[in-house]
mmCIF file of C-alpha atoms in Angstrom:
data_model
loop_
_atom_site.group_PDB
_atom_site.id
_atom_site.type_symbol
_atom_site.label_atom_id
_atom_site.label_comp_id
_atom_site.label_asym_id
_atom_site.label_seq_id
_atom_site.Cartn_x
_atom_site.Cartn_y
_atom_site.Cartn_z
ATOM 1 C CA MET W 27 -76.372 13.813 -153.665
ATOM 2 C CA ASP W 28 -73.689 13.836 -150.970
ATOM 3 C CA LYS W 29 -72.051 17.470 -149.875
ATOM 4 C CA GLU W 30 -68.276 16.413 -150.688
ATOM 5 C CA ILE W 31 -68.943 15.239 -154.359
ATOM 6 C CA LEU W 32 -70.188 18.800 -154.808
ATOM 7 C CA TRP W 33 -67.255 20.307 -152.768
ATOM 8 C CA ASP W 34 -65.034 18.170 -154.930
ATOM 9 C CA GLU W 35 -66.792 19.160 -158.109
ATOM 10 C CA LEU W 36 -66.071 23.039 -157.236
ATOM 11 C CA LYS W 37 -62.963 22.067 -156.484
ATOM 12 C CA PHE W 38 -62.662 20.380 -160.619
ATOM 13 C CA GLU W 39 -64.301 23.349 -161.809
ATOM 14 C CA ILE W 40 -62.674 26.283 -160.735
ATOM 15 C CA GLY W 41 -59.344 24.255 -161.464
ATOM 16 C CA SER W 42 -60.473 24.229 -165.022
ATOM 17 C CA ILE W 43 -60.957 27.818 -165.401
ATOM 18 C CA GLU W 44 -57.836 28.696 -168.247
ATOM 19 C CA GLY W 45 -56.730 31.528 -166.151
ATOM 20 C CA LEU W 46 -55.984 29.893 -162.967
ATOM 21 C CA ASN W 47 -53.922 26.994 -164.610
ATOM 22 C CA GLY W 48 -50.660 28.186 -164.029
ATOM 23 C CA LYS W 49 -47.368 26.417 -163.095
ATOM 24 C CA ASN W 50 -47.284 25.866 -159.426
ATOM 25 C CA LYS W 51 -50.562 27.243 -158.547
ATOM 26 C CA SER W 52 -52.728 25.059 -156.757
ATOM 27 C CA ILE W 53 -56.761 25.807 -155.816
ATOM 28 C CA LEU W 54 -57.521 25.781 -151.733
ATOM 29 C CA LEU W 55 -61.421 26.043 -151.624
ATOM 30 C CA GLY W 56 -60.786 27.687 -148.248
ATOM 31 C CA SER W 57 -60.461 26.921 -144.592
ATOM 32 C CA GLY W 58 -62.567 26.208 -141.596
ATOM 33 C CA ASN W 59 -65.865 24.908 -140.914
ATOM 34 C CA LYS W 60 -67.684 24.120 -144.070
ATOM 35 C CA GLU W 61 -71.126 24.463 -142.247
ATOM 36 C CA GLY W 62 -69.762 27.886 -140.022
ATOM 37 C CA LYS W 63 -72.339 30.495 -139.723
ATOM 38 C CA ILE W 64 -70.138 33.242 -141.016
ATOM 39 C CA LEU W 65 -68.142 32.723 -144.091
ATOM 40 C CA PHE W 66 -65.689 35.592 -144.562
ATOM 41 C CA ILE W 67 -64.626 36.225 -148.057
ATOM 42 C CA GLY W 68 -61.284 38.205 -149.038
ATOM 43 C CA GLU W 69 -59.110 38.775 -151.806
ATOM 44 C CA ASP W 70 -56.194 38.238 -149.924
ATOM 45 C CA THR W 71 -54.126 34.862 -150.807
ATOM 46 C CA ASP W 72 -52.639 34.879 -147.213
ATOM 47 C CA LEU W 73 -55.827 34.163 -145.399
ATOM 48 C CA TYR W 74 -55.164 30.516 -145.100
ATOM 49 C CA ILE W 75 -52.090 27.688 -146.457
ATOM 50 C CA SER W 76 -54.512 24.455 -145.577
ATOM 51 C CA GLU W 77 -58.297 23.678 -145.243
ATOM 52 C CA ASP W 78 -57.820 23.560 -141.540
ATOM 53 C CA LEU W 79 -57.235 26.885 -140.407
ATOM 54 C CA LYS W 80 -53.870 26.845 -140.693
ATOM 55 C CA VAL W 81 -51.862 30.201 -141.752
ATOM 56 C CA ALA W 82 -48.511 31.533 -142.433
ATOM 57 C CA ASN W 83 -46.929 33.315 -139.549
ATOM 58 C CA GLY W 84 -47.324 37.342 -139.654
ATOM 59 C CA SER W 85 -49.889 36.698 -142.170
ATOM 60 C CA ALA W 86 -53.064 38.580 -142.951
ATOM 61 C CA GLY W 87 -54.906 35.302 -141.713
ATOM 62 C CA GLU W 88 -53.516 35.220 -138.662
ATOM 63 C CA PHE W 89 -54.287 38.596 -137.984
ATOM 64 C CA LEU W 90 -58.097 37.668 -138.767
ATOM 65 C CA LEU W 91 -57.750 34.037 -136.473
ATOM 66 C CA LYS W 92 -56.530 36.047 -133.693
ATOM 67 C CA LEU W 93 -59.079 39.073 -133.433
ATOM 68 C CA CYS W 94 -61.850 36.452 -134.483
ATOM 69 C CA ASP W 95 -60.263 34.877 -130.832
ATOM 70 C CA ILE W 96 -60.614 38.102 -129.101
ATOM 71 C CA VAL W 97 -63.892 38.824 -130.179
ATOM 72 C CA ASP W 98 -65.059 35.357 -129.077
ATOM 73 C CA ILE W 99 -66.114 34.056 -132.823
ATOM 74 C CA GLU W 100 -65.243 30.323 -132.355
ATOM 75 C CA PRO W 101 -63.433 28.120 -134.879
ATOM 76 C CA ASP W 102 -66.602 26.056 -135.444
ATOM 77 C CA ASP W 103 -68.417 29.310 -136.192
ATOM 78 C CA TYR W 104 -66.505 30.509 -139.633
ATOM 79 C CA TYR W 105 -65.000 29.256 -143.147
ATOM 80 C CA ILE W 106 -63.102 31.392 -144.952
ATOM 81 C CA THR W 107 -62.613 31.353 -148.651
ATOM 82 C CA THR W 108 -61.169 34.185 -151.252
ATOM 83 C CA LEU W 109 -62.837 34.863 -154.985
ATOM 84 C CA THR W 110 -60.173 33.052 -156.786
ATOM 85 C CA LYS W 111 -59.293 30.018 -154.291
ATOM 86 C CA SER W 112 -55.629 30.307 -155.595
ATOM 87 C CA SER W 113 -52.368 32.918 -156.017
ATOM 88 C CA TYR W 114 -54.353 34.630 -158.527
ATOM 89 C CA LYS W 115 -56.003 38.241 -157.738
ATOM 90 C CA TYR W 116 -59.468 38.250 -159.037
ATOM 91 C CA ARG W 117 -59.029 41.721 -160.968
ATOM 92 C CA GLU W 118 -56.070 39.809 -162.717
ATOM 93 C CA LEU W 119 -58.479 37.454 -164.382
ATOM 94 C CA VAL W 120 -60.316 38.070 -167.731
ATOM 95 C CA GLU W 121 -64.262 39.073 -167.732
ATOM 96 C CA ARG W 122 -65.107 35.594 -168.661
ATOM 97 C CA GLU W 123 -63.048 33.744 -165.864
ATOM 98 C CA GLN W 124 -64.386 36.372 -163.325
ATOM 99 C CA ASN W 125 -68.052 35.500 -164.306
ATOM 100 C CA GLN W 126 -67.297 31.701 -164.058
ATOM 101 C CA LEU W 127 -65.496 32.443 -160.555
ATOM 102 C CA ARG W 128 -68.647 34.260 -159.538
ATOM 103 C CA GLU W 129 -70.927 31.468 -160.457
ATOM 104 C CA LEU W 130 -68.942 28.940 -158.598
ATOM 105 C CA LEU W 131 -68.848 31.017 -155.591
ATOM 106 C CA ASP W 132 -72.514 31.200 -155.383
ATOM 107 C CA MET W 133 -72.158 27.410 -155.647
ATOM 108 C CA GLN W 134 -69.894 27.562 -152.384
ATOM 109 C CA ILE W 135 -72.076 30.207 -150.409
ATOM 110 C CA ALA W 136 -75.115 27.133 -150.825
ATOM 111 C CA LEU W 137 -73.139 24.555 -150.001
ATOM 112 C CA ILE W 138 -71.920 26.564 -146.940
ATOM 113 C CA ASN W 139 -75.383 28.563 -146.217
ATOM 114 C CA PRO W 140 -73.770 30.626 -143.775
ATOM 115 C CA LYS W 141 -76.048 33.221 -141.686
ATOM 116 C CA LEU W 142 -73.568 36.172 -142.487
ATOM 117 C CA ILE W 143 -71.291 37.092 -145.096
ATOM 118 C CA VAL W 144 -68.018 39.126 -144.003
ATOM 119 C CA ALA W 145 -66.904 40.856 -147.248
ATOM 120 C CA MET W 146 -63.584 41.894 -146.994
ATOM 121 C CA GLY W 147 -62.489 44.852 -148.901
ATOM 122 C CA GLU W 148 -64.239 46.822 -151.850
ATOM 123 C CA ASP W 149 -63.132 44.757 -154.538
ATOM 124 C CA VAL W 150 -65.493 41.568 -153.068
ATOM 125 C CA GLY W 151 -68.089 43.801 -152.065
ATOM 126 C CA LYS W 152 -68.490 44.952 -155.842
ATOM 127 C CA VAL W 153 -68.233 41.270 -156.636
ATOM 128 C CA LEU W 154 -71.129 40.054 -154.079
ATOM 129 C CA LEU W 155 -73.290 42.928 -154.227
ATOM 130 C CA ASN W 156 -73.060 43.118 -158.021
ATOM 131 C CA ARG W 157 -72.742 46.961 -157.978
ATOM 132 C CA GLU W 158 -70.441 49.852 -157.043
ATOM 133 C CA VAL W 159 -70.129 50.154 -153.092
ATOM 134 C CA ASN W 160 -69.607 53.405 -151.423
ATOM 135 C CA PHE W 161 -67.252 51.663 -149.178
ATOM 136 C CA LEU W 162 -66.778 54.254 -146.396
ATOM 137 C CA LYS W 163 -70.885 54.450 -146.010
ATOM 138 C CA GLU W 164 -71.701 51.041 -146.074
ATOM 139 C CA ARG W 165 -68.878 49.420 -144.169
ATOM 140 C CA GLY W 166 -69.310 48.076 -141.095
ATOM 141 C CA LYS W 167 -73.626 47.964 -141.851
ATOM 142 C CA VAL W 168 -75.795 44.804 -142.021
ATOM 143 C CA GLN W 169 -77.379 44.193 -145.191
ATOM 144 C CA LYS W 170 -79.490 42.006 -146.619
ATOM 145 C CA TRP W 171 -77.815 39.622 -149.335
ATOM 146 C CA GLN W 172 -79.564 36.898 -150.835
ATOM 147 C CA GLY W 173 -82.169 34.602 -149.233
ATOM 148 C CA ASP W 174 -81.839 34.949 -145.174
ATOM 149 C CA ILE W 175 -77.937 35.516 -145.467
ATOM 150 C CA LYS W 176 -76.824 38.788 -144.581
ATOM 151 C CA LEU W 177 -73.949 40.674 -145.350
ATOM 152 C CA VAL W 178 -71.342 42.806 -143.430
ATOM 153 C CA LEU W 179 -68.877 45.114 -145.913
ATOM 154 C CA THR W 180 -65.410 45.954 -144.130
ATOM 155 C CA TYR W 181 -61.644 46.031 -145.027
ATOM 156 C CA ASP W 182 -59.607 43.658 -146.232
ATOM 157 C CA ALA W 183 -57.860 41.628 -143.488
ATOM 158 C CA ASP W 184 -54.120 42.425 -145.048
ATOM 159 C CA PHE W 185 -54.988 46.217 -145.349
ATOM 160 C CA ALA W 186 -56.189 46.465 -141.767
ATOM 161 C CA LYS W 187 -53.184 44.101 -140.498
ATOM 162 C CA LYS W 188 -51.070 47.077 -141.815
ATOM 163 C CA SER W 189 -52.621 49.571 -140.623
ATOM 164 C CA ARG W 190 -52.354 48.563 -137.168
ATOM 165 C CA ASP W 191 -48.899 47.671 -137.957
ATOM 166 C CA ASP W 192 -48.206 51.127 -139.165
ATOM 167 C CA GLY W 193 -50.528 52.770 -136.712
ATOM 168 C CA GLY W 194 -50.003 50.764 -133.762
ATOM 169 C CA ARG W 195 -53.191 49.660 -131.348
ATOM 170 C CA LYS W 196 -55.115 53.223 -131.983
ATOM 171 C CA SER W 197 -55.292 52.463 -135.790
ATOM 172 C CA LYS W 198 -58.465 53.625 -136.661
ATOM 173 C CA VAL W 199 -58.564 51.277 -139.648
ATOM 174 C CA ALA W 200 -57.782 48.011 -137.411
ATOM 175 C CA LEU W 201 -60.390 49.687 -134.643
ATOM 176 C CA GLU W 202 -62.925 49.624 -137.473
ATOM 177 C CA PHE W 203 -61.923 46.324 -138.849
ATOM 178 C CA TRP W 204 -61.932 44.708 -134.909
ATOM 179 C CA ASN W 205 -65.740 46.658 -134.451
ATOM 180 C CA ASP W 206 -67.117 44.864 -137.929
ATOM 181 C CA LEU W 207 -65.760 41.433 -136.559
ATOM 182 C CA LYS W 208 -67.648 42.469 -132.750
ATOM 183 C CA THR W 209 -70.668 43.331 -135.167
ATOM 184 C CA ALA W 210 -70.416 39.677 -137.139
ATOM 185 C CA LYS W 211 -70.385 38.010 -133.657
ATOM 186 C CA GLU W 212 -73.608 39.809 -132.293
ATOM 187 C CA GLU W 213 -75.220 38.905 -135.655
ATOM 188 C CA ILE W 214 -74.819 35.458 -135.299
ATOM 189 C CA LYS W 215 -76.452 35.574 -131.585
ATOM 190 C CA LYS W 216 -79.297 37.007 -133.040
#
């Protein structure tokens, strides 16, 4: 079956989840290269505004893209998505809807087939690893996920951005986030 048909079906299935059917709520599966080696998964609805890596000025998405440029992770190397593919937060949904989104995220991951997933935020890590995480212990470490796919847990991009805005260039969180992106870059070079 054609991959684009599967992407269309994925978007339809996500759009049919009851909790995501609010007024003026659009479904946007993600942004970037659908065959990228790195899949960034966050929960921040500010990570992208279009499928072609357009981001709002001053947003977490702009911060992430700038850091990727600095670390020399090319736009062709990555795809960015969120847990809900909408402006809703994952934790705002009921368990049944969360489970549906989790299954559809698995389908999206299978379609992209990345070499590495960068889970941005503790909540995203919990969803992907299907367990509680010790964020401070696991952050920044490359873990085996499923199949040949590896995973790196890092900070939520918006949290890292705000930490940098508040603490300047020497913000510990922002520096660790940047280092985690460097780890991702090194991992895809292997």
